[in-house]
Coordinates of C-alpha atoms and ligand atoms in Angstrom, one line a residue:
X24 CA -16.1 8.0 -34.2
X25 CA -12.5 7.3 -35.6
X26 CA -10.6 4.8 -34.6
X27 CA -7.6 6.3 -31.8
X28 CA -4.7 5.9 -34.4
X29 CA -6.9 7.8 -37.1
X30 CA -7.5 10.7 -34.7
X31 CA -6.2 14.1 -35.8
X32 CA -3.3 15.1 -32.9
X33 CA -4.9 19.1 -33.2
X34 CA -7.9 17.9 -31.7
X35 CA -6.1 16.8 -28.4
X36 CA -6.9 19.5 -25.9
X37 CA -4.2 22.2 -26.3
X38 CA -3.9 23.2 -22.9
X39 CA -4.1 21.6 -19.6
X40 CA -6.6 23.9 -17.3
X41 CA -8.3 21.6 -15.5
X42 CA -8.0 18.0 -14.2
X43 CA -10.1 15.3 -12.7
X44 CA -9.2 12.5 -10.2
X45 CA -11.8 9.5 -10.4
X46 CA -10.8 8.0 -6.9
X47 CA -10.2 9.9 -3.7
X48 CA -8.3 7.2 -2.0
X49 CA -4.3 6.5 -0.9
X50 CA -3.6 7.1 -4.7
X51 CA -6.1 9.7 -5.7
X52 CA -6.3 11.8 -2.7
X53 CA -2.3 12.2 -2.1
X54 CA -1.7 12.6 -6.3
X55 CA -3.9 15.0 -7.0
X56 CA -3.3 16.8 -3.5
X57 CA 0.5 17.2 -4.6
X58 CA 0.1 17.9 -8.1
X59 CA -2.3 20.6 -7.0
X60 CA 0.2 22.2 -5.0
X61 CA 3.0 22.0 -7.9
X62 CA 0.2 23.5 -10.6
X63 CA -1.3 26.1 -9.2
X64 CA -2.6 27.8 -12.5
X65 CA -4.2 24.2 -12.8
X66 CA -8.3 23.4 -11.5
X67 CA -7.6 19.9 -9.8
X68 CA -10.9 17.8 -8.9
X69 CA -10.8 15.0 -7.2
X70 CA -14.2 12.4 -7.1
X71 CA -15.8 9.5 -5.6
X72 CA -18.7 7.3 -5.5
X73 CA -18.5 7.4 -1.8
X74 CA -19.6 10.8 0.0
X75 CA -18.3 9.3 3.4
X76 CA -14.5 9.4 2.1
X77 CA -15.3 12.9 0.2
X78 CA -16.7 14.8 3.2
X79 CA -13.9 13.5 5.5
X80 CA -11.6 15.1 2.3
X81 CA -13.5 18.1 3.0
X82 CA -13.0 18.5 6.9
X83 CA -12.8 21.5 8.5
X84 CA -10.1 19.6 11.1
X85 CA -7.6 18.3 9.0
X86 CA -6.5 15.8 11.1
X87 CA -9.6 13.9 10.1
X88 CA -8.9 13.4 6.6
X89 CA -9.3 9.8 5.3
X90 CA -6.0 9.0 4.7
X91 CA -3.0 9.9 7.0
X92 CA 0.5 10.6 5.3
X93 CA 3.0 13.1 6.6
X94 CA 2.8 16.3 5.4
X95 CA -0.5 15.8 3.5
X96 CA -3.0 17.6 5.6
X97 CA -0.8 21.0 5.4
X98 CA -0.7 20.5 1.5
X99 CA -4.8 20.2 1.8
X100 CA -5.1 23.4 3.6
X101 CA -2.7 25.0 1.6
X102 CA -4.7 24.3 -1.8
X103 CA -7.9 23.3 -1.0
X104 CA -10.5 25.4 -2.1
X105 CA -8.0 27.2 -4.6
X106 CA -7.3 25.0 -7.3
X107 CA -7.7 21.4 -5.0
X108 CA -11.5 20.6 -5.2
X109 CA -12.9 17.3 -3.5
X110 CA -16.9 16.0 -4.6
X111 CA -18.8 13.8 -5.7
X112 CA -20.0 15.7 -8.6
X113 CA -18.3 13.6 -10.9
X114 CA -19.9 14.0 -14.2
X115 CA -18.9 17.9 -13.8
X116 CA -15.4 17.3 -12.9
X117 CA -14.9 15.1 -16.4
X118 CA -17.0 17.4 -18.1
X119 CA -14.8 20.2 -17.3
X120 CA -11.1 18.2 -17.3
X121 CA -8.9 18.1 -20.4
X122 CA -7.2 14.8 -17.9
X123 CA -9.0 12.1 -15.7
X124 CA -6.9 9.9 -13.9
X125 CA -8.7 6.7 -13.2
X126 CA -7.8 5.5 -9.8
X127 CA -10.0 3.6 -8.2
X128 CA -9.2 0.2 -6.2
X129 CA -8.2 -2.9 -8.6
X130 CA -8.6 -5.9 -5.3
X131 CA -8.1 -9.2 -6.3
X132 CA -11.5 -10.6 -7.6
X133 CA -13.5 -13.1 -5.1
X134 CA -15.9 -14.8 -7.1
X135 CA -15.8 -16.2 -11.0
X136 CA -12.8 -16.5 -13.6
X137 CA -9.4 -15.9 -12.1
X138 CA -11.1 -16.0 -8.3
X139 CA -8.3 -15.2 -6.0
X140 CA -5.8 -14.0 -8.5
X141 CA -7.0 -11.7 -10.9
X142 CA -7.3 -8.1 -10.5
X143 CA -11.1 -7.1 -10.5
X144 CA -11.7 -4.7 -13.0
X145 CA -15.2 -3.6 -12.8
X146 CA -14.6 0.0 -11.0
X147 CA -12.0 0.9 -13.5
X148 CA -14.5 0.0 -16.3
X149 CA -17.8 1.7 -14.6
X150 CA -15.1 5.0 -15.0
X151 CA -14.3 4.7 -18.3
X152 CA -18.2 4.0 -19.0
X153 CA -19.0 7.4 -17.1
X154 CA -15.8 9.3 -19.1
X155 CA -17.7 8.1 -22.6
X156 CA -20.8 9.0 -21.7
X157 CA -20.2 12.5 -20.1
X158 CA -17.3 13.8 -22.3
X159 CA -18.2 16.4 -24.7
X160 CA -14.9 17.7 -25.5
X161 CA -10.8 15.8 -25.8
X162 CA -10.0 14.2 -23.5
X163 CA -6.7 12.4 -22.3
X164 CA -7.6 9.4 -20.1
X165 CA -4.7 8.1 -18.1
X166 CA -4.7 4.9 -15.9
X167 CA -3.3 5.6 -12.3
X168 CA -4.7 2.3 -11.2
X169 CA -2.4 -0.6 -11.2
X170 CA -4.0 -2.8 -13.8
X171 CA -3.5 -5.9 -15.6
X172 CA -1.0 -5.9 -18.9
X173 CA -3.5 -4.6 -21.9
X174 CA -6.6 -3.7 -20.0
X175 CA -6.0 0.1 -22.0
X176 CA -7.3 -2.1 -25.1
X177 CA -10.1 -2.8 -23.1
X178 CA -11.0 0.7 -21.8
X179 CA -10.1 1.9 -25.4
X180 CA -13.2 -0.5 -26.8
X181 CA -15.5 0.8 -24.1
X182 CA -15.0 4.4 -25.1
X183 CA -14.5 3.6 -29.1
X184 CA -18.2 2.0 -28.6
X185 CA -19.8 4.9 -25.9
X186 CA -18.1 8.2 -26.9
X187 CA -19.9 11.1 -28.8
X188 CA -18.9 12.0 -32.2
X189 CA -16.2 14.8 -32.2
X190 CA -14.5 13.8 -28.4
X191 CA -11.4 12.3 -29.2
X192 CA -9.4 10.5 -26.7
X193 CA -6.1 9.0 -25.4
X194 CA -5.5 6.5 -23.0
X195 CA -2.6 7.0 -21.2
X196 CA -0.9 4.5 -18.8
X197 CA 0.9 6.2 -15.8
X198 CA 1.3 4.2 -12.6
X199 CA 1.5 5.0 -8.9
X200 CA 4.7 4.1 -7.2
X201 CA 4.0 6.0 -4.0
X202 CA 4.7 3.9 -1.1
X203 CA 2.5 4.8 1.7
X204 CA 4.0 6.6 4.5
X205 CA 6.3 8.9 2.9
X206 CA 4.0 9.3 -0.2
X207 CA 3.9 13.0 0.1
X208 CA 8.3 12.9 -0.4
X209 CA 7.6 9.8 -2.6
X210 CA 5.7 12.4 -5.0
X211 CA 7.3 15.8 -4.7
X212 CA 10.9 13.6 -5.5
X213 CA 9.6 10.4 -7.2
X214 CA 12.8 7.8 -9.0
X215 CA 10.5 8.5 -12.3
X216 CA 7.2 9.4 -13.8
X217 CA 6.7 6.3 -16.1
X218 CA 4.1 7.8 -18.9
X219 CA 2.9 4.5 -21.6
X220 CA 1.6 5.7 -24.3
X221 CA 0.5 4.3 -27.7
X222 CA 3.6 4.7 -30.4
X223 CA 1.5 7.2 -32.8
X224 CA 1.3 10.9 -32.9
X225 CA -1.5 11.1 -31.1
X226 CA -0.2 8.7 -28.8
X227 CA 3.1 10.5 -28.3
X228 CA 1.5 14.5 -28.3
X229 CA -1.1 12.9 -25.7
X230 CA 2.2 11.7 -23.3
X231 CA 3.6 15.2 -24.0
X232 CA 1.0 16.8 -22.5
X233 CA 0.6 14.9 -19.1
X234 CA 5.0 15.0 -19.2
X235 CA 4.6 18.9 -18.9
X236 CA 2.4 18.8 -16.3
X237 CA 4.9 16.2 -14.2
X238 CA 8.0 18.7 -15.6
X239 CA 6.5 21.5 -13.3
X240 CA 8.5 19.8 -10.6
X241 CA 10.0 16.7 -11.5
X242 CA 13.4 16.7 -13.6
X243 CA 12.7 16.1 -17.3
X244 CA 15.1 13.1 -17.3
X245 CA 13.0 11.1 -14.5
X246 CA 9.9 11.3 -16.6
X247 CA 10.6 7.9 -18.6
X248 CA 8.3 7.1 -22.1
X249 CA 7.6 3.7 -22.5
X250 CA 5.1 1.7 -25.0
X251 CA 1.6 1.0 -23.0
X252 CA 1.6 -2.6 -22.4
X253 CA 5.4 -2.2 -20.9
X254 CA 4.1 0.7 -18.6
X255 CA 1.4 -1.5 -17.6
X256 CA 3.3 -4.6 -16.8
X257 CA 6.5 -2.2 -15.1
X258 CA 3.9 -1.7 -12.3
X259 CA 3.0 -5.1 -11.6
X260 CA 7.1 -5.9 -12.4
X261 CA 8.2 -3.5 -9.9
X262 CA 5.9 -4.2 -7.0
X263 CA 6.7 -8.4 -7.8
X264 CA 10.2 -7.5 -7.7
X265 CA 10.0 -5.4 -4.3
X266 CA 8.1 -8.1 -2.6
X267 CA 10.6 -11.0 -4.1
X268 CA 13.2 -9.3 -2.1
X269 CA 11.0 -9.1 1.5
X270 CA 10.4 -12.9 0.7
X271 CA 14.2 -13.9 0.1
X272 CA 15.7 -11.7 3.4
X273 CA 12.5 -13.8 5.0
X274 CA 13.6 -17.0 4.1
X275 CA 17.4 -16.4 4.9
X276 CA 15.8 -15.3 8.5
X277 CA 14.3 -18.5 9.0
X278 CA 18.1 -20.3 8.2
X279 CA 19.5 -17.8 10.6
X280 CA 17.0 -18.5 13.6
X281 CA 18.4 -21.8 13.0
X282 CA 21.7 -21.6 12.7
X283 CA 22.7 -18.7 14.8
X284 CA 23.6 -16.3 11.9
X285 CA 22.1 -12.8 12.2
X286 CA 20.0 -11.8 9.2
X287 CA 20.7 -7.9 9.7
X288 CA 24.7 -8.7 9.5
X289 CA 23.9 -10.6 6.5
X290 CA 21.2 -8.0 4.8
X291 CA 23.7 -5.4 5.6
X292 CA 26.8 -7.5 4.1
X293 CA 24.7 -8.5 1.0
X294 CA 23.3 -4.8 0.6
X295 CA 26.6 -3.5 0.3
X296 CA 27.2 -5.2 -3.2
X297 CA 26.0 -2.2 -5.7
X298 CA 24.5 -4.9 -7.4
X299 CA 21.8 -6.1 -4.8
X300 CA 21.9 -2.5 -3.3
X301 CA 20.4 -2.5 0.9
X302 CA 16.9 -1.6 0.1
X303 CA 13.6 -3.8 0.9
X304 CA 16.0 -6.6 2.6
X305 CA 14.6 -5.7 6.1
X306 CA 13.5 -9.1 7.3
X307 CA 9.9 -9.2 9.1
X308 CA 7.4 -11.1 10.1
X309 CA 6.2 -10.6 6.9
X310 CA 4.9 -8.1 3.9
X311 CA 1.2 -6.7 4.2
X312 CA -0.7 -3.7 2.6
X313 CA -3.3 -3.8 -0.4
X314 CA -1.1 -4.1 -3.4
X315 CA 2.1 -6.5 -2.9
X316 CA 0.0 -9.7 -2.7
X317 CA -2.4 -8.4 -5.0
X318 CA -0.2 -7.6 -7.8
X319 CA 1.7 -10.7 -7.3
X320 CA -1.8 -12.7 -7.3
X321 CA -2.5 -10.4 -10.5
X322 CA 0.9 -11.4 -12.3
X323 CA 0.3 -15.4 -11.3
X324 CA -3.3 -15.1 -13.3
X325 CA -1.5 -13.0 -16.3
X326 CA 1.3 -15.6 -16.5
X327 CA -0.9 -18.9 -16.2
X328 CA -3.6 -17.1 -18.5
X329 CA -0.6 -16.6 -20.9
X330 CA 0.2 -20.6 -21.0
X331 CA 3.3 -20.0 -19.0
X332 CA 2.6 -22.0 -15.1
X333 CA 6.4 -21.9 -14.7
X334 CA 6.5 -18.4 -14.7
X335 CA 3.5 -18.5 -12.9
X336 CA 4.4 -21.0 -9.7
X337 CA 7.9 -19.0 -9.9
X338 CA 6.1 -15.8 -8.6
X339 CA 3.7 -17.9 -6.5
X340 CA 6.3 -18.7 -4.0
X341 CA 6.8 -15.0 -3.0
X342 CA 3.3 -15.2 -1.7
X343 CA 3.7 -18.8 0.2
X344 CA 6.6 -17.4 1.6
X345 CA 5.2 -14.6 3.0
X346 CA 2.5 -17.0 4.4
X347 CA 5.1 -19.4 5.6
X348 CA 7.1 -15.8 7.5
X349 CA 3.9 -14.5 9.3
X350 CA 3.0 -18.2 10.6
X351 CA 6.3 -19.3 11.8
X352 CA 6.7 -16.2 13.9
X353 CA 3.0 -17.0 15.5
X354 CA 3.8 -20.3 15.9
X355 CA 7.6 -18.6 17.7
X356 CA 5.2 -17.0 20.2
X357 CA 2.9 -19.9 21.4
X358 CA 6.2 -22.6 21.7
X359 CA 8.0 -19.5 23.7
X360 CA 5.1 -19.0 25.5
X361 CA 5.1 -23.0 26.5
X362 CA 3.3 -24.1 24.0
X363 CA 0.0 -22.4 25.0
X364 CA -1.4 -19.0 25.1
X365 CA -4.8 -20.1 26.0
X366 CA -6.5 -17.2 27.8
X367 CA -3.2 -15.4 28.5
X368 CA -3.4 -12.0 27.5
X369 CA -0.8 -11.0 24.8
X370 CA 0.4 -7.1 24.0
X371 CA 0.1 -6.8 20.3
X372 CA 1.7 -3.4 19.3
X373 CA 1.0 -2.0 16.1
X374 CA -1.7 -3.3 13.5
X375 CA -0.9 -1.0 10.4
X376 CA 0.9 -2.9 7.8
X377 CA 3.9 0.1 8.3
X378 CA 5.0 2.6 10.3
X379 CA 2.9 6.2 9.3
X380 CA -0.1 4.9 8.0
X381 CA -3.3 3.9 9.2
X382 CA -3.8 1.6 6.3
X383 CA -4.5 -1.7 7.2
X384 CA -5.1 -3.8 4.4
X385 CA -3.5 -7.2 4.3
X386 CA -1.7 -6.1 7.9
X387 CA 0.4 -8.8 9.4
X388 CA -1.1 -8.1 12.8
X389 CA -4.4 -9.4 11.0
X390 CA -2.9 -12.9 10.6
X391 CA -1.5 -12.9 13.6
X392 CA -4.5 -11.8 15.3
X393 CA -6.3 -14.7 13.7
X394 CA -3.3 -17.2 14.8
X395 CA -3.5 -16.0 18.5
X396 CA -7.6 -16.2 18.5
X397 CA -7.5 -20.0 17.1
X398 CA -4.8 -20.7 20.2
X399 CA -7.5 -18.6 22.4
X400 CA -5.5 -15.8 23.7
X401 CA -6.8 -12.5 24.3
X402 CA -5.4 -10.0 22.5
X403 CA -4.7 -6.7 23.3
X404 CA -4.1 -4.1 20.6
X405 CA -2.6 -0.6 20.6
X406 CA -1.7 1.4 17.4
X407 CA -1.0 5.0 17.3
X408 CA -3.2 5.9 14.4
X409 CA -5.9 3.0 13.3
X410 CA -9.5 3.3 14.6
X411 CA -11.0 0.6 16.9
X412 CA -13.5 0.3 14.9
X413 CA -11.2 -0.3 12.0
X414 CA -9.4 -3.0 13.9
X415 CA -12.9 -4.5 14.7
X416 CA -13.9 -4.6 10.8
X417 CA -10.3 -6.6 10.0
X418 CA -10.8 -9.2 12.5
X419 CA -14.4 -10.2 11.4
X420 CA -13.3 -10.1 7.4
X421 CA -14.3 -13.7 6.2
X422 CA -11.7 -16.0 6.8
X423 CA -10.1 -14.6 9.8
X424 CA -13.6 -15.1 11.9
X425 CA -17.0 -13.7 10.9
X426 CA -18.4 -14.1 14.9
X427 CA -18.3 -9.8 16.3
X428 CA -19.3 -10.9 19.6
X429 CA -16.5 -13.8 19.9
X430 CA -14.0 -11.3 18.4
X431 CA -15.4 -8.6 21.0
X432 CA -14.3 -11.1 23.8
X433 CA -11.5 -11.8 23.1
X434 CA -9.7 -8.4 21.7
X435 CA -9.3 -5.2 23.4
X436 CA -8.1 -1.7 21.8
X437 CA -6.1 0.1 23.9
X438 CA -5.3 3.6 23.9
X439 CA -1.7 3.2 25.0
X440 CA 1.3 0.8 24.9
X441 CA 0.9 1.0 28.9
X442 CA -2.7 0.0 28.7
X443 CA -1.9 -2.6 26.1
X444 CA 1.2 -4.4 27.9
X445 CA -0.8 -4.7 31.8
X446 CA -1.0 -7.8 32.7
X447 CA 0.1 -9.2 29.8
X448 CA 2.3 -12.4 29.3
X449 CA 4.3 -11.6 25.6
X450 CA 4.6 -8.0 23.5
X451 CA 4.1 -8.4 20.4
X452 CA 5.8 -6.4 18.0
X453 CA 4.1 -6.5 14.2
X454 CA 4.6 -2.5 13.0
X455 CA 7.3 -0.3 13.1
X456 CA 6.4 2.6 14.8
X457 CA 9.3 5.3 15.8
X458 CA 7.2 5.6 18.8
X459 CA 7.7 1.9 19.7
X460 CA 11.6 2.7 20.0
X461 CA 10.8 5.1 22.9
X462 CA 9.3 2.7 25.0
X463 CA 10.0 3.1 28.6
X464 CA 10.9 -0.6 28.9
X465 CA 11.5 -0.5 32.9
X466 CA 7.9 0.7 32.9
X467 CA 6.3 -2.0 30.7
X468 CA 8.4 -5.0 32.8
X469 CA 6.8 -3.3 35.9
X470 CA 2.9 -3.9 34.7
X471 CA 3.6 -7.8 32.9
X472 CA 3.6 -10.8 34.1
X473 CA 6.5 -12.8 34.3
X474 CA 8.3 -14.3 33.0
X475 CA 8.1 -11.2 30.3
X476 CA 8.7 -11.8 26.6
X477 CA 9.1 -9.8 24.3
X478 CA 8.7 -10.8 20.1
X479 CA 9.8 -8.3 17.8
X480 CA 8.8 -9.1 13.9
X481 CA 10.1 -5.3 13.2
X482 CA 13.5 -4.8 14.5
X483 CA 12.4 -2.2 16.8
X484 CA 13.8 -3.3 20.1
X485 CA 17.7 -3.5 21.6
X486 CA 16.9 -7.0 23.1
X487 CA 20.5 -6.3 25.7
X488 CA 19.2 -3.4 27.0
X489 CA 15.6 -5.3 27.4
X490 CA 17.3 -8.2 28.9
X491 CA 19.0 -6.1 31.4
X492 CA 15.4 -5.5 32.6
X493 CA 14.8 -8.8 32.4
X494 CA 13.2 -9.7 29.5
X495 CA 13.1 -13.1 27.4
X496 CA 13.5 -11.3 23.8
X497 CA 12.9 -12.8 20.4
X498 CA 13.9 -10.5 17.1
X499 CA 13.0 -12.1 13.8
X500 CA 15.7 -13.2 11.7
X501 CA 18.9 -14.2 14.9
X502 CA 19.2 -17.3 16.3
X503 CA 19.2 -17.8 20.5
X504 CA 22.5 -17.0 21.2
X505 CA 23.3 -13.9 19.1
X506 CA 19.9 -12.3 20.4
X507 CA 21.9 -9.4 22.3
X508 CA 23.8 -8.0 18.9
X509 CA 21.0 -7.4 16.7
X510 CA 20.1 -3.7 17.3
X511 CA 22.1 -0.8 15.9
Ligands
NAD606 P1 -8.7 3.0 -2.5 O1 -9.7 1.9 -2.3 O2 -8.1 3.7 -1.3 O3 -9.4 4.1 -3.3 C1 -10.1 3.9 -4.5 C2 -11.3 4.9 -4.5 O4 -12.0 4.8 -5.7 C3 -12.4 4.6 -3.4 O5 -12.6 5.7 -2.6 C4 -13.7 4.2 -4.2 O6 -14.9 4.7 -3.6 C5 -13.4 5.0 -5.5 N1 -14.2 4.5 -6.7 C6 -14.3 3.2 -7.1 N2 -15.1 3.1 -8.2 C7 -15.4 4.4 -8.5 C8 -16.1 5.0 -9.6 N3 -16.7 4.3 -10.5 N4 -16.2 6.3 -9.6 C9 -15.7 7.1 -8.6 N5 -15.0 6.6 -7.6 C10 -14.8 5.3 -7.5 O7 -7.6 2.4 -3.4 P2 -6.0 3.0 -3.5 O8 -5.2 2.4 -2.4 O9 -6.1 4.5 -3.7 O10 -5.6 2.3 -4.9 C11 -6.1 2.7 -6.1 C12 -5.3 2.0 -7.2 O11 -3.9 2.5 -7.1 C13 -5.2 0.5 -7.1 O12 -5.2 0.0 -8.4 C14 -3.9 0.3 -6.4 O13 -3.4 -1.0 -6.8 C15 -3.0 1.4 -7.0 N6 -1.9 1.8 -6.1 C16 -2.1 1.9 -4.8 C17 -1.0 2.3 -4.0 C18 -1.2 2.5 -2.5 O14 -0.2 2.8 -1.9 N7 -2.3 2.3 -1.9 C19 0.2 2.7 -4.6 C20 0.3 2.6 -6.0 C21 -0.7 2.1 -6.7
UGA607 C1 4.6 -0.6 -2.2 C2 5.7 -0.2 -3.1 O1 6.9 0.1 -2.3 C3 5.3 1.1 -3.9 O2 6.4 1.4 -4.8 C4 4.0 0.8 -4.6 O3 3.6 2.0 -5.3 C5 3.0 0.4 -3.7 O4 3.4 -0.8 -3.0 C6 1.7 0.0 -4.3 O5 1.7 -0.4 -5.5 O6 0.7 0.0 -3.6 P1 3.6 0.1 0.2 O7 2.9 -1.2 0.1 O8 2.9 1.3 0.5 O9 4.4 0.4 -1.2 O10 4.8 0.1 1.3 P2 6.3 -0.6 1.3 O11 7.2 0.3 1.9 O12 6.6 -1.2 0.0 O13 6.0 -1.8 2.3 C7 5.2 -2.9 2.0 C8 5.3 -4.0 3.1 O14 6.6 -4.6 3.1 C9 5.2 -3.4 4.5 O15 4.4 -4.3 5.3 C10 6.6 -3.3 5.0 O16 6.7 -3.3 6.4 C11 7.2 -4.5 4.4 N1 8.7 -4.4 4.2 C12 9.2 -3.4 3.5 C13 9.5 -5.3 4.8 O17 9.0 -6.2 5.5 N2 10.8 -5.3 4.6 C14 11.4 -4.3 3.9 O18 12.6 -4.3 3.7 C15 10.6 -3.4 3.3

């Protein structure tokens, strides 16, 4: 087997007839789905390990797919079954593919070297072990998964050591910058299609190929070509860089709670300036969902692994930050609440870690939850589109409690706002649903008890209008007396 940069460029496939997905989760599933759609003269197969997730793919209802996005389940219908395939026949699907995305989860690794920080690697090197032992035939491997800076070298030794004579291969790099929510708009209209490729003329004809397929719908000039380890680290770059922002309109919200200022007046002042621009300066109770932290965990391991624990610490305090945000808005709510919430019941709205998703990983409302269970409140939970049993699995992760039955007690899902908020001492605002905006508020006041208070970590709420009803109102980010100006 020749080395990659020895490899003849004639025996990369010549055309692109069928694709494989390796992952059918948030990234796999909503990809391929849309790419589907955009190729039609292309057979798009999307696997997994787990025939749970694969079967829910494969619903007759298409409400019950296993990941919600707007639009999505339409885009399903439309091409499922004509060129949009979901199973768990992988070995076919990379048999048959002239591309396999890879992209399956990267979570932060629990146990060993780089515990807690590094990205765990093992699902993305079980694929490439499968890809060398099934392919028969070129293939172009590209890396959807957000990965660590040079972990293509390492996927490029498994298959230079596993792969048949006469299969040649590429690795590709090609991150995911969908944000969840409004990944079916983040794909059909993405900012750029970054494509890392090796500098060779393999390298280069391999990034061709997989730039075509993207050109289909995306304008040639957002499909950027970079070298592979600077495609690898932009994804880990950009997500650090996002979250540095959430962190820095956090911090200035905790000086305005103090001081009186209004964070929103000064996000919107700031955002004005071309050069910060207004985007990701929403102040909040804090950042969740499965990559921010995680990538930011992944770039702390790269930088102190590289001898470099300045750079390291720098992007540390992003993360303790977000910590610090999430706490000092629990700890807002018990000192509001006079300094106890002991058995008082408390409303949480919202436990996705945004609006339009049912994606709870790393979910603010999780921390909180565990906050307002170690002051012994009972919690009462309604979300618009996450499963009780989901909400259930979250609270008993090690290290928020492990006890079902004590968790059980003292949380209840609720299948409506109303059900949520009877009875209840404090709302709880911790996602921003559009729904949450059309409270009846006169309604809600009606069923608490009083006094009534309202906490709003998402900017969701006009606190004047609630305190004509006669609400006490916190919004994150503006001090006591500047309460009533906040909503626009
Ligand atoms: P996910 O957990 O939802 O999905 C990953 C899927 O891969 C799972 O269904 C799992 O069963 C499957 N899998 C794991 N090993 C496998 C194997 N060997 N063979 C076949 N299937 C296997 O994860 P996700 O949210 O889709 O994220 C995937 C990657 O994309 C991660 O690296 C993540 O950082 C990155 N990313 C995620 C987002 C997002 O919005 N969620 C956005 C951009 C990038
Ligand atoms: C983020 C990035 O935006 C995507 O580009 C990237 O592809 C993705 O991570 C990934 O790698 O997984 P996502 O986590 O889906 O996307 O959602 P965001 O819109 O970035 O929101 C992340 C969190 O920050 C949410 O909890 C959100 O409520 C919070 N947020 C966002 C704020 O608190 N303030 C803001 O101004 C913006």
């Amino acid at each position: 087997m020749p080395a990659i940069e020895e490899q003849d460029p004639a025996l990369l496939p010549q055309k692109i007839t069928h694709i494989c997905c390796i992952g059918a989760g948030y990234v796999g599933g909503p990809t391929c789905t849309v790419l589907a759609q955009q190729c039609p003269d292309i057979v798009v197969t999307i696997v997994d390990v787990n025939p749970v997730r694969i079967a829910a793919w494969n619903s007759e209802d298409l409400t019950q797919l296993p990941v919600f996005e707007p639009g999505l389940a339409a885009i399903v219908g439309e091409c499922r079954g004509r060129n949009l395939f979901f199973t768990t026949d992988i070995d076919k699907a990379i048999d048959e593919a002239q591309i396999v995305f890879v992209s399956v989860n990267t979570p932060t690794k629990t146990s060993g070297i780089g515990s807690g920080f590094a990205a765990d690697l093992r699902y993305v090197e079980a694929s490439t072990r499968r890809i060398a032992s099934v392919a028969q035939t070129p293939k172009i491997i590209v890396e959807k998964s957000t990965v660590p800076c040079r972990t293509a070298a390492s996927m490029r030794a498994i298959l230079e050591a596993n792969s048949k004579p006469g299969t040649p291969f590429q690795i590709l790099s090609n991150p995911e910058f969908l944000s969840e929510g409004t990944a079916v708009q983040d794909l059909l209209h993405p900012d750029r299609v970054l494509i890392g490729s090796l500098d060779t003329a393999q390298g280069r004809r391999a990034a061709e190929l997989l730039s075509e397929v993207y050109e289909r719908w995306v304008p040639k000039e957002r499909v950027l070509h970079t070298g592979l380890w600077s495609s690898e680290l932009t994804k880990l770059a950009a997500n650090a860089l996002l979250a540095q922002r959430i962190s820095s309109i956090n911090a200035i919200s905790a000086i305005c709670e103090a001081t009186g200022a209004n964070v929103y007046e000064v996000a919107d002042a700031c955002g004005v300036d071309r050069r910060i621009g207004p985007h990701f300066l929403r102040a909040s109770v804090g950042f969740g969902g499965s990559c921010f932290q995680k990538d930011i965990l992944n770039l702390v391991y790269l930088s102190g692994s590289l001898g470099l624990p300045e750079v390291a610490e720098y992007w540390r305090q992003v993360i303790v930050m977000n910590e610090f945000s999430k706490a000092r808005f629990a700890k807002k709510v018990v000192q509001t609440l006079f300094n106890t919430v002991t058995a008082k019941r408390l409303a949480l709205l919202g436990f996705a870690f945004k609006k339009d998703t049912g994606d709870t990983r790393e979910s603010p409302a999780i921390t909180l939850c565990k906050h307002f269970r170690q002051e012994g409140a009972h919690i009462a939970i309604y979300d618009p589109k996450v499963k009780r049993e989901q909400i259930f699995l979250d609270l008993t992760e090690p290290g928020v409690t492990d006890d079902r039955k004590a968790v059980e007690e003292a949380v209840t899902v609720c299948p409506s706002v109303l059900d949520a908020c009877h009875d209840a001492e404090a709302v709880v605002i911790a996602t921003d649903w559009d729904e949450f905006s059309a409270i009846d508020w006169h309604k809600v006041f009606n069923i608490m008890r009083k006094p009534a208070v309202v906490f709003d970590g998402r900017r969701v709420v006009n606190p004047a209008k609630l305190r004509e009803i006669g609400f006490r109102v916190h919004a994150v980010g503006v001090g006591p007396e500047l309460q009533d100006n906040v909503w626009v």
